[in-house]
Amino acid sequence: MIGNPESCKESKKSYQELGPARSSSEFGVDGLCESGQNPGSGGNVGREVDIMKETAAQQRIRQCAEYARSLACLPSVGDIDWQHWQPTVHAVLCYISNRQTDEVLLIKRLSAYAHGLISGPGGKLENGESLEQCVVRECCEEIAVEPHNFCLRADLFFHFTNGVRMRGYAYFTDEWSGEPQSSEEAIPFWCKRDRLPLHQMWDDDALWLPYVLQGGRVRGYFIFDDDNRMLSHDIVWLPAETREF
Ligand SMILES: Nc1[nH]c(=O)nc2c1ncn2[C@H]1C[C@H](O)[C@@H](COP(=O)(O)OP(=O)(O)OP(=O)(O)O)O1
């Protein structure tokens, strides 16, 4: 079976219908608008979003970092015209959860790029392939597992200072077939959902992955330098009920 028949219809539609980028400042300090309702969703965000609230101290740190960045003339997400931004590369990630054990299937990457880094399985889109086919191919190639009924929950825009512009699509599911196996590209392992090794993952993962593993959705904008360090970010938090990105 390739991809997912029903539950991904919404995601297929959503990445094509991406609206204009909105800054998190439009959503208030904690990434939501003051009323606790997410614009466009009409839904009550509820408790899940509370875990991501930015504290006053975190907000201050982010503001100081923005200020330091402006002094150092480093690029900021606010400098980019995201509406006209075109990716040079499309890539997928897939996070498979085991509800019974409350674990998520991660990989340690063995390829030259990002060697030793931990993430979900995934990779770049190949010519003529759909995003869903890419998810299945990458999971099968890297860890011999086939995910089913996966849904797009994070739409990620990575702008690298070396000119690469990658759009990443992170899919989530708790249905799969096959036993995880190591390959030349990856070593798979199960990890408790609340004990993610965030210090060994891409910088941006710490910002959005815990929230999305709890059912939320995000659209994220990131600038990375040539050493794969995150320079700037902006995240639009979307509640679980959101049907469109
Ligand atoms: N900053 C970042 N944050 C993140 O969460 N995922 C990132 C990321 N930078 C890259 N990725 C992911 C997206 C995609 O799954 C993968 C692409 O990187 P790679 O080119 O290393 O993948 P692969 O070498 O597996 O790709 P293929 O060559 O297509 O197999 O890494």
PDB file of C-alpha atoms and ligand atoms in Angstrom:
ATOM      1  CA  MET A   1       0.000   0.000   0.000  1.00  0.00           C
ATOM      2  CA  ILE A   2       1.329   3.429  -0.841  1.00  0.00           C
ATOM      3  CA  GLY A   3       0.641   6.166   1.650  1.00  0.00           C
ATOM      4  CA  ASN A   4      -2.715   6.690   3.149  1.00  0.00           C
ATOM      5  CA  PRO A   5      -6.022   6.780   1.384  1.00  0.00           C
ATOM      6  CA  GLU A   6      -8.312   8.842   3.584  1.00  0.00           C
ATOM      7  CA  SER A   7      -6.686  10.668   6.408  1.00  0.00           C
ATOM      8  CA  CYS A   8      -4.080  12.343   4.262  1.00  0.00           C
ATOM      9  CA  LYS A   9      -6.501  13.890   1.827  1.00  0.00           C
ATOM     10  CA  GLU A  10      -6.583  16.951   4.009  1.00  0.00           C
ATOM     11  CA  SER A  11      -2.797  17.167   4.088  1.00  0.00           C
ATOM     12  CA  LYS A  12      -2.429  16.765   0.336  1.00  0.00           C
ATOM     13  CA  LYS A  13      -4.704  19.710  -0.019  1.00  0.00           C
ATOM     14  CA  SER A  14      -3.205  21.745   2.752  1.00  0.00           C
ATOM     15  CA  TYR A  15       0.345  22.115   1.541  1.00  0.00           C
ATOM     16  CA  GLN A  16      -0.894  23.274  -1.820  1.00  0.00           C
ATOM     17  CA  GLU A  17      -3.155  25.851  -0.257  1.00  0.00           C
ATOM     18  CA  LEU A  18      -0.637  27.440   1.986  1.00  0.00           C
ATOM     19  CA  GLY A  19      -1.754  30.901   2.947  1.00  0.00           C
ATOM     20  CA  PRO A  20       0.442  33.891   3.634  1.00  0.00           C
ATOM     21  CA  ALA A  21       2.929  33.502   6.420  1.00  0.00           C
ATOM     22  CA  ARG A  22       1.870  34.948   9.725  1.00  0.00           C
ATOM     23  CA  SER A  23       4.227  35.949  12.434  1.00  0.00           C
ATOM     24  CA  SER A  24       3.808  34.393  15.865  1.00  0.00           C
ATOM     25  CA  SER A  25       3.493  37.927  17.175  1.00  0.00           C
ATOM     26  CA  GLU A  26       0.044  37.958  15.611  1.00  0.00           C
ATOM     27  CA  PHE A  27      -0.845  35.139  17.950  1.00  0.00           C
ATOM     28  CA  GLY A  28       0.207  36.790  21.170  1.00  0.00           C
ATOM     29  CA  VAL A  29       3.099  35.886  23.435  1.00  0.00           C
ATOM     30  CA  ASP A  30       2.302  32.208  23.669  1.00  0.00           C
ATOM     31  CA  GLY A  31       1.770  31.731  19.964  1.00  0.00           C
ATOM     32  CA  LEU A  32      -1.993  32.106  20.209  1.00  0.00           C
ATOM     33  CA  CYS A  33      -4.161  35.131  19.823  1.00  0.00           C
ATOM     34  CA  GLU A  34      -5.324  36.746  23.020  1.00  0.00           C
ATOM     35  CA  SER A  35      -8.719  35.093  23.007  1.00  0.00           C
ATOM     36  CA  GLY A  36      -7.175  31.625  23.117  1.00  0.00           C
ATOM     37  CA  GLN A  37      -8.653  30.948  19.704  1.00  0.00           C
ATOM     38  CA  ASN A  38      -6.442  30.370  16.759  1.00  0.00           C
ATOM     39  CA  PRO A  39      -7.310  32.669  13.881  1.00  0.00           C
ATOM     40  CA  GLY A  40      -8.880  30.726  11.069  1.00  0.00           C
ATOM     41  CA  SER A  41      -9.541  27.634  13.103  1.00  0.00           C
ATOM     42  CA  GLY A  42     -12.416  28.890  15.206  1.00  0.00           C
ATOM     43  CA  GLY A  43     -11.642  26.109  17.668  1.00  0.00           C
ATOM     44  CA  ASN A  44     -10.755  26.317  21.301  1.00  0.00           C
ATOM     45  CA  VAL A  45      -7.126  25.401  21.604  1.00  0.00           C
ATOM     46  CA  GLY A  46      -7.383  23.780  24.998  1.00  0.00           C
ATOM     47  CA  ARG A  47      -4.744  22.335  27.266  1.00  0.00           C
ATOM     48  CA  GLU A  48      -2.377  20.876  24.680  1.00  0.00           C
ATOM     49  CA  VAL A  49      -1.212  24.297  23.672  1.00  0.00           C
ATOM     50  CA  ASP A  50      -0.460  25.368  27.248  1.00  0.00           C
ATOM     51  CA  ILE A  51       2.668  23.222  27.291  1.00  0.00           C
ATOM     52  CA  MET A  52       4.164  25.409  24.593  1.00  0.00           C
ATOM     53  CA  LYS A  53       3.502  28.736  26.254  1.00  0.00           C
ATOM     54  CA  GLU A  54       6.470  31.007  25.964  1.00  0.00           C
ATOM     55  CA  THR A  55       7.321  32.344  29.404  1.00  0.00           C
ATOM     56  CA  ALA A  56       8.217  35.982  29.935  1.00  0.00           C
ATOM     57  CA  ALA A  57      11.851  34.903  30.411  1.00  0.00           C
ATOM     58  CA  GLN A  58      11.860  32.908  27.160  1.00  0.00           C
ATOM     59  CA  GLN A  59      10.302  35.819  25.349  1.00  0.00           C
ATOM     60  CA  ARG A  60      13.009  38.120  26.699  1.00  0.00           C
ATOM     61  CA  ILE A  61      15.729  35.699  25.579  1.00  0.00           C
ATOM     62  CA  ARG A  62      14.229  35.510  22.100  1.00  0.00           C
ATOM     63  CA  GLN A  63      14.030  39.290  21.900  1.00  0.00           C
ATOM     64  CA  CYS A  64      17.654  39.620  23.063  1.00  0.00           C
ATOM     65  CA  ALA A  65      18.701  37.043  20.444  1.00  0.00           C
ATOM     66  CA  GLU A  66      16.852  39.022  17.749  1.00  0.00           C
ATOM     67  CA  TYR A  67      18.610  42.184  18.894  1.00  0.00           C
ATOM     68  CA  ALA A  68      22.043  40.495  18.883  1.00  0.00           C
ATOM     69  CA  ARG A  69      21.253  39.170  15.426  1.00  0.00           C
ATOM     70  CA  SER A  70      20.427  42.622  14.145  1.00  0.00           C
ATOM     71  CA  LEU A  71      23.712  43.970  15.552  1.00  0.00           C
ATOM     72  CA  ALA A  72      25.656  41.155  13.888  1.00  0.00           C
ATOM     73  CA  CYS A  73      23.718  41.636  10.637  1.00  0.00           C
ATOM     74  CA  LEU A  74      22.617  37.995  10.703  1.00  0.00           C
ATOM     75  CA  PRO A  75      19.499  37.152   8.707  1.00  0.00           C
ATOM     76  CA  SER A  76      16.221  36.876  10.516  1.00  0.00           C
ATOM     77  CA  VAL A  77      13.023  35.117   9.401  1.00  0.00           C
ATOM     78  CA  GLY A  78      11.401  38.540   9.291  1.00  0.00           C
ATOM     79  CA  ASP A  79      13.763  39.584   6.472  1.00  0.00           C
ATOM     80  CA  ILE A  80      12.434  36.945   4.107  1.00  0.00           C
ATOM     81  CA  ASP A  81       9.461  37.292   1.808  1.00  0.00           C
ATOM     82  CA  TRP A  82       8.008  33.871   2.627  1.00  0.00           C
ATOM     83  CA  GLN A  83       5.020  34.329   0.347  1.00  0.00           C
ATOM     84  CA  HIS A  84       7.268  34.296  -2.707  1.00  0.00           C
ATOM     85  CA  TRP A  85       9.908  31.976  -1.258  1.00  0.00           C
ATOM     86  CA  GLN A  86      10.438  28.900  -3.458  1.00  0.00           C
ATOM     87  CA  PRO A  87      12.098  25.736  -2.132  1.00  0.00           C
ATOM     88  CA  THR A  88      15.046  24.212  -3.964  1.00  0.00           C
ATOM     89  CA  VAL A  89      14.493  20.881  -2.176  1.00  0.00           C
ATOM     90  CA  HIS A  90      11.448  19.072  -0.787  1.00  0.00           C
ATOM     91  CA  ALA A  91      11.968  16.550   2.000  1.00  0.00           C
ATOM     92  CA  VAL A  92       9.810  14.453   4.305  1.00  0.00           C
ATOM     93  CA  LEU A  93      10.079  13.181   7.852  1.00  0.00           C
ATOM     94  CA  CYS A  94       7.942  10.494   9.458  1.00  0.00           C
ATOM     95  CA  TYR A  95       7.282  10.000  13.160  1.00  0.00           C
ATOM     96  CA  ILE A  96       5.704   6.664  14.083  1.00  0.00           C
ATOM     97  CA  SER A  97       4.243   6.365  17.581  1.00  0.00           C
ATOM     98  CA  ASN A  98       3.438   3.277  19.606  1.00  0.00           C
ATOM     99  CA  ARG A  99       0.402   4.227  21.680  1.00  0.00           C
ATOM    100  CA  GLN A 100       0.717   1.247  24.006  1.00  0.00           C
ATOM    101  CA  THR A 101       4.252   2.053  25.109  1.00  0.00           C
ATOM    102  CA  ASP A 102       4.016   5.822  24.574  1.00  0.00           C
ATOM    103  CA  GLU A 103       7.139   5.651  22.416  1.00  0.00           C
ATOM    104  CA  VAL A 104       8.149   7.180  19.109  1.00  0.00           C
ATOM    105  CA  LEU A 105      10.377   5.548  16.504  1.00  0.00           C
ATOM    106  CA  LEU A 106      13.522   7.601  15.888  1.00  0.00           C
ATOM    107  CA  ILE A 107      16.701   7.033  13.895  1.00  0.00           C
ATOM    108  CA  LYS A 108      20.325   7.850  14.374  1.00  0.00           C
ATOM    109  CA  ARG A 109      21.464   9.120  10.980  1.00  0.00           C
ATOM    110  CA  LEU A 110      24.531   7.468   9.460  1.00  0.00           C
ATOM    111  CA  SER A 111      24.737   9.361   6.159  1.00  0.00           C
ATOM    112  CA  ALA A 112      27.506  11.928   5.682  1.00  0.00           C
ATOM    113  CA  TYR A 113      25.049  14.786   5.993  1.00  0.00           C
ATOM    114  CA  ALA A 114      23.970  15.128   9.613  1.00  0.00           C
ATOM    115  CA  HIS A 115      25.917  12.033  10.714  1.00  0.00           C
ATOM    116  CA  GLY A 116      24.969  11.015  14.263  1.00  0.00           C
ATOM    117  CA  LEU A 117      21.981  13.311  14.360  1.00  0.00           C
ATOM    118  CA  ILE A 118      18.710  11.893  15.661  1.00  0.00           C
ATOM    119  CA  SER A 119      15.395  12.467  13.903  1.00  0.00           C
ATOM    120  CA  GLY A 120      12.492  10.608  12.379  1.00  0.00           C
ATOM    121  CA  PRO A 121      13.206   8.641   9.199  1.00  0.00           C
ATOM    122  CA  GLY A 122      12.941  10.662   6.019  1.00  0.00           C
ATOM    123  CA  GLY A 123      14.747  12.203   3.120  1.00  0.00           C
ATOM    124  CA  LYS A 124      14.479  14.146  -0.062  1.00  0.00           C
ATOM    125  CA  LEU A 125      11.713  13.860  -2.612  1.00  0.00           C
ATOM    126  CA  GLU A 126      12.740  12.120  -5.834  1.00  0.00           C
ATOM    127  CA  ASN A 127      11.603  13.065  -9.329  1.00  0.00           C
ATOM    128  CA  GLY A 128       8.002  12.165 -10.090  1.00  0.00           C
ATOM    129  CA  GLU A 129       7.319  10.935  -6.588  1.00  0.00           C
ATOM    130  CA  SER A 130       4.481  12.163  -4.352  1.00  0.00           C
ATOM    131  CA  LEU A 131       5.184  13.190  -0.773  1.00  0.00           C
ATOM    132  CA  GLU A 132       3.304  10.129   0.477  1.00  0.00           C
ATOM    133  CA  GLN A 133       5.327   7.794  -1.761  1.00  0.00           C
ATOM    134  CA  CYS A 134       8.480   9.461  -0.492  1.00  0.00           C
ATOM    135  CA  VAL A 135       7.461   8.843   3.146  1.00  0.00           C
ATOM    136  CA  VAL A 136       6.919   5.142   2.478  1.00  0.00           C
ATOM    137  CA  ARG A 137      10.090   4.755   0.390  1.00  0.00           C
ATOM    138  CA  GLU A 138      12.323   6.508   2.928  1.00  0.00           C
ATOM    139  CA  CYS A 139      10.922   4.521   5.875  1.00  0.00           C
ATOM    140  CA  CYS A 140      11.302   1.232   3.973  1.00  0.00           C
ATOM    141  CA  GLU A 141      14.832   2.076   2.800  1.00  0.00           C
ATOM    142  CA  GLU A 142      16.094   3.414   6.102  1.00  0.00           C
ATOM    143  CA  ILE A 143      14.444   1.143   8.684  1.00  0.00           C
ATOM    144  CA  ALA A 144      12.411  -1.506   6.805  1.00  0.00           C
ATOM    145  CA  VAL A 145       9.145  -0.241   8.271  1.00  0.00           C
ATOM    146  CA  GLU A 146       6.100   0.808   6.265  1.00  0.00           C
ATOM    147  CA  PRO A 147       3.980   3.534   7.859  1.00  0.00           C
ATOM    148  CA  HIS A 148       0.223   3.597   7.216  1.00  0.00           C
ATOM    149  CA  ASN A 149      -2.435   6.305   7.536  1.00  0.00           C
ATOM    150  CA  PHE A 150       0.091   9.014   8.187  1.00  0.00           C
ATOM    151  CA  CYS A 151      -0.936  12.668   8.399  1.00  0.00           C
ATOM    152  CA  LEU A 152       0.898  15.880   7.707  1.00  0.00           C
ATOM    153  CA  ARG A 153       1.225  17.812  10.965  1.00  0.00           C
ATOM    154  CA  ALA A 154       4.211  20.088  10.449  1.00  0.00           C
ATOM    155  CA  ASP A 155       4.952  22.205   7.409  1.00  0.00           C
ATOM    156  CA  LEU A 156       8.513  23.446   7.755  1.00  0.00           C
ATOM    157  CA  PHE A 157      10.390  26.085   5.766  1.00  0.00           C
ATOM    158  CA  PHE A 158      14.179  25.915   6.080  1.00  0.00           C
ATOM    159  CA  HIS A 159      16.216  28.738   4.620  1.00  0.00           C
ATOM    160  CA  PHE A 160      19.948  27.976   4.690  1.00  0.00           C
ATOM    161  CA  THR A 161      22.487  30.789   4.404  1.00  0.00           C
ATOM    162  CA  ASN A 162      24.336  28.732   1.744  1.00  0.00           C
ATOM    163  CA  GLY A 163      21.399  29.188  -0.643  1.00  0.00           C
ATOM    164  CA  VAL A 164      19.573  25.902  -0.048  1.00  0.00           C
ATOM    165  CA  ARG A 165      15.865  26.334   0.585  1.00  0.00           C
ATOM    166  CA  MET A 166      14.235  23.180   1.889  1.00  0.00           C
ATOM    167  CA  ARG A 167      10.555  22.644   2.521  1.00  0.00           C
ATOM    168  CA  GLY A 168      10.070  19.834   5.014  1.00  0.00           C
ATOM    169  CA  TYR A 169       6.856  17.918   5.561  1.00  0.00           C
ATOM    170  CA  ALA A 170       6.618  16.010   8.838  1.00  0.00           C
ATOM    171  CA  TYR A 171       4.086  13.190   8.930  1.00  0.00           C
ATOM    172  CA  PHE A 172       2.767  11.357  11.980  1.00  0.00           C
ATOM    173  CA  THR A 173       1.054   8.036  12.500  1.00  0.00           C
ATOM    174  CA  ASP A 174       0.594   5.210  14.977  1.00  0.00           C
ATOM    175  CA  GLU A 175       0.088   2.526  12.340  1.00  0.00           C
ATOM    176  CA  TRP A 176       2.885   0.645  10.656  1.00  0.00           C
ATOM    177  CA  SER A 177       3.974  -2.773   9.477  1.00  0.00           C
ATOM    178  CA  GLY A 178       7.381  -4.418   9.733  1.00  0.00           C
ATOM    179  CA  GLU A 179      10.040  -4.628  12.412  1.00  0.00           C
ATOM    180  CA  PRO A 180      12.526  -1.737  12.574  1.00  0.00           C
ATOM    181  CA  GLN A 181      15.936  -2.761  11.205  1.00  0.00           C
ATOM    182  CA  SER A 182      19.210  -0.913  10.803  1.00  0.00           C
ATOM    183  CA  SER A 183      20.467   0.030   7.349  1.00  0.00           C
ATOM    184  CA  GLU A 184      23.504   1.824   5.933  1.00  0.00           C
ATOM    185  CA  GLU A 185      21.635   5.062   6.456  1.00  0.00           C
ATOM    186  CA  ALA A 186      20.135   4.717   9.909  1.00  0.00           C
ATOM    187  CA  ILE A 187      19.910   2.934  13.240  1.00  0.00           C
ATOM    188  CA  PRO A 188      16.293   2.897  14.491  1.00  0.00           C
ATOM    189  CA  PHE A 189      15.271   2.934  18.150  1.00  0.00           C
ATOM    190  CA  TRP A 190      12.131   3.501  20.193  1.00  0.00           C
ATOM    191  CA  CYS A 191      12.164   6.487  22.500  1.00  0.00           C
ATOM    192  CA  LYS A 192       9.699   7.546  25.196  1.00  0.00           C
ATOM    193  CA  ARG A 193       7.683  10.452  23.887  1.00  0.00           C
ATOM    194  CA  ASP A 194       8.525  12.623  26.896  1.00  0.00           C
ATOM    195  CA  ARG A 195      12.249  11.808  26.772  1.00  0.00           C
ATOM    196  CA  LEU A 196      13.233  12.952  23.299  1.00  0.00           C
ATOM    197  CA  PRO A 197      17.024  13.406  22.938  1.00  0.00           C
ATOM    198  CA  LEU A 198      16.495  16.981  21.796  1.00  0.00           C
ATOM    199  CA  HIS A 199      20.135  17.970  22.310  1.00  0.00           C
ATOM    200  CA  GLN A 200      21.076  15.403  19.618  1.00  0.00           C
ATOM    201  CA  MET A 201      18.401  16.521  17.180  1.00  0.00           C
ATOM    202  CA  TRP A 202      18.164  19.443  14.787  1.00  0.00           C
ATOM    203  CA  ASP A 203      17.825  22.721  16.700  1.00  0.00           C
ATOM    204  CA  ASP A 204      14.327  23.355  15.436  1.00  0.00           C
ATOM    205  CA  ASP A 205      12.974  19.990  16.623  1.00  0.00           C
ATOM    206  CA  ALA A 206      12.988  21.090  20.262  1.00  0.00           C
ATOM    207  CA  LEU A 207      10.657  23.913  19.321  1.00  0.00           C
ATOM    208  CA  TRP A 208       7.910  22.055  17.539  1.00  0.00           C
ATOM    209  CA  LEU A 209       8.263  18.267  17.834  1.00  0.00           C
ATOM    210  CA  PRO A 210       6.978  17.803  21.434  1.00  0.00           C
ATOM    211  CA  TYR A 211       3.904  19.878  20.613  1.00  0.00           C
ATOM    212  CA  VAL A 212       3.181  17.989  17.402  1.00  0.00           C
ATOM    213  CA  LEU A 213       3.691  14.609  19.082  1.00  0.00           C
ATOM    214  CA  GLN A 214       0.868  15.632  21.403  1.00  0.00           C
ATOM    215  CA  GLY A 215      -1.431  16.155  18.449  1.00  0.00           C
ATOM    216  CA  GLY A 216      -0.827  19.808  17.535  1.00  0.00           C
ATOM    217  CA  ARG A 217       0.109  21.137  14.134  1.00  0.00           C
ATOM    218  CA  VAL A 218       2.629  23.776  13.197  1.00  0.00           C
ATOM    219  CA  ARG A 219       3.947  25.804  10.359  1.00  0.00           C
ATOM    220  CA  GLY A 220       7.554  26.741  11.041  1.00  0.00           C
ATOM    221  CA  TYR A 221      10.016  29.136   9.430  1.00  0.00           C
ATOM    222  CA  PHE A 222      13.719  28.717  10.126  1.00  0.00           C
ATOM    223  CA  ILE A 223      17.046  30.140   9.062  1.00  0.00           C
ATOM    224  CA  PHE A 224      20.085  27.858   9.400  1.00  0.00           C
ATOM    225  CA  ASP A 225      23.729  28.742   8.844  1.00  0.00           C
ATOM    226  CA  ASP A 226      26.309  26.653   6.957  1.00  0.00           C
ATOM    227  CA  ASP A 227      27.112  24.698  10.141  1.00  0.00           C
ATOM    228  CA  ASN A 228      23.483  23.652  10.545  1.00  0.00           C
ATOM    229  CA  ARG A 229      22.921  26.035  13.444  1.00  0.00           C
ATOM    230  CA  MET A 230      19.552  27.705  13.715  1.00  0.00           C
ATOM    231  CA  LEU A 231      19.853  31.492  13.505  1.00  0.00           C
ATOM    232  CA  SER A 232      16.242  32.548  13.613  1.00  0.00           C
ATOM    233  CA  HIS A 233      12.786  31.033  13.755  1.00  0.00           C
ATOM    234  CA  ASP A 234       9.108  31.770  13.788  1.00  0.00           C
ATOM    235  CA  ILE A 235       6.439  29.185  14.475  1.00  0.00           C
ATOM    236  CA  VAL A 236       2.728  29.341  13.854  1.00  0.00           C
ATOM    237  CA  TRP A 237       1.033  27.031  16.357  1.00  0.00           C
ATOM    238  CA  LEU A 238      -2.087  25.381  15.087  1.00  0.00           C
ATOM    239  CA  PRO A 239      -4.472  23.369  17.255  1.00  0.00           C
ATOM    240  CA  ALA A 240      -5.079  19.692  16.588  1.00  0.00           C
ATOM    241  CA  GLU A 241      -8.484  20.404  15.045  1.00  0.00           C
ATOM    242  CA  THR A 242      -6.974  22.550  12.298  1.00  0.00           C
ATOM    243  CA  ARG A 243      -7.850  21.112   8.922  1.00  0.00           C
ATOM    244  CA  GLU A 244      -5.705  23.411   6.832  1.00  0.00           C
ATOM    245  CA  PHE A 245      -2.229  24.756   7.222  1.00  0.00           C
TER     246      PHE A 245
HETATM  247  N1  LIG B   1      16.953  21.484  10.185  1.00  0.00           N
HETATM  248  C1  LIG B   1      16.263  20.366   9.988  1.00  0.00           C
HETATM  249  N2  LIG B   1      15.288  20.017  10.856  1.00  0.00           N
HETATM  250  C2  LIG B   1      14.547  18.880  10.693  1.00  0.00           C
HETATM  251  O1  LIG B   1      13.667  18.643  11.500  1.00  0.00           O
HETATM  252  N3  LIG B   1      14.762  18.040   9.671  1.00  0.00           N
HETATM  253  C3  LIG B   1      15.719  18.337   8.816  1.00  0.00           C
HETATM  254  C4  LIG B   1      16.522  19.489   8.914  1.00  0.00           C
HETATM  255  N4  LIG B   1      17.424  19.481   7.888  1.00  0.00           N
HETATM  256  C5  LIG B   1      17.181  18.360   7.196  1.00  0.00           C
HETATM  257  N5  LIG B   1      16.148  17.664   7.740  1.00  0.00           N
HETATM  258  C6  LIG B   1      15.610  16.400   7.285  1.00  0.00           C
HETATM  259  C7  LIG B   1      14.603  16.475   6.222  1.00  0.00           C
HETATM  260  C8  LIG B   1      14.846  15.192   5.471  1.00  0.00           C
HETATM  261  O2  LIG B   1      14.167  14.118   6.090  1.00  0.00           O
HETATM  262  C9  LIG B   1      16.290  14.952   5.625  1.00  0.00           C
HETATM  263  C10 LIG B   1      17.080  15.440   4.444  1.00  0.00           C
HETATM  264  O3  LIG B   1      18.361  15.326   4.778  1.00  0.00           O
HETATM  265  P1  LIG B   1      19.315  14.302   4.050  1.00  0.00           P
HETATM  266  O4  LIG B   1      19.588  14.890   2.736  1.00  0.00           O
HETATM  267  O5  LIG B   1      20.403  13.914   4.961  1.00  0.00           O
HETATM  268  O6  LIG B   1      18.446  13.056   3.974  1.00  0.00           O
HETATM  269  P2  LIG B   1      18.898  11.805   3.275  1.00  0.00           P
HETATM  270  O7  LIG B   1      20.371  11.798   3.009  1.00  0.00           O
HETATM  271  O8  LIG B   1      18.313  10.666   4.052  1.00  0.00           O
HETATM  272  O9  LIG B   1      18.123  12.073   1.988  1.00  0.00           O
HETATM  273  P3  LIG B   1      18.237  11.182   0.770  1.00  0.00           P
HETATM  274  O10 LIG B   1      19.573  11.543   0.180  1.00  0.00           O
HETATM  275  O11 LIG B   1      17.070  11.609  -0.019  1.00  0.00           O
HETATM  276  O12 LIG B   1      18.137   9.786   1.318  1.00  0.00           O
HETATM  277  O13 LIG B   1      16.696  15.658   6.781  1.00  0.00           O
END
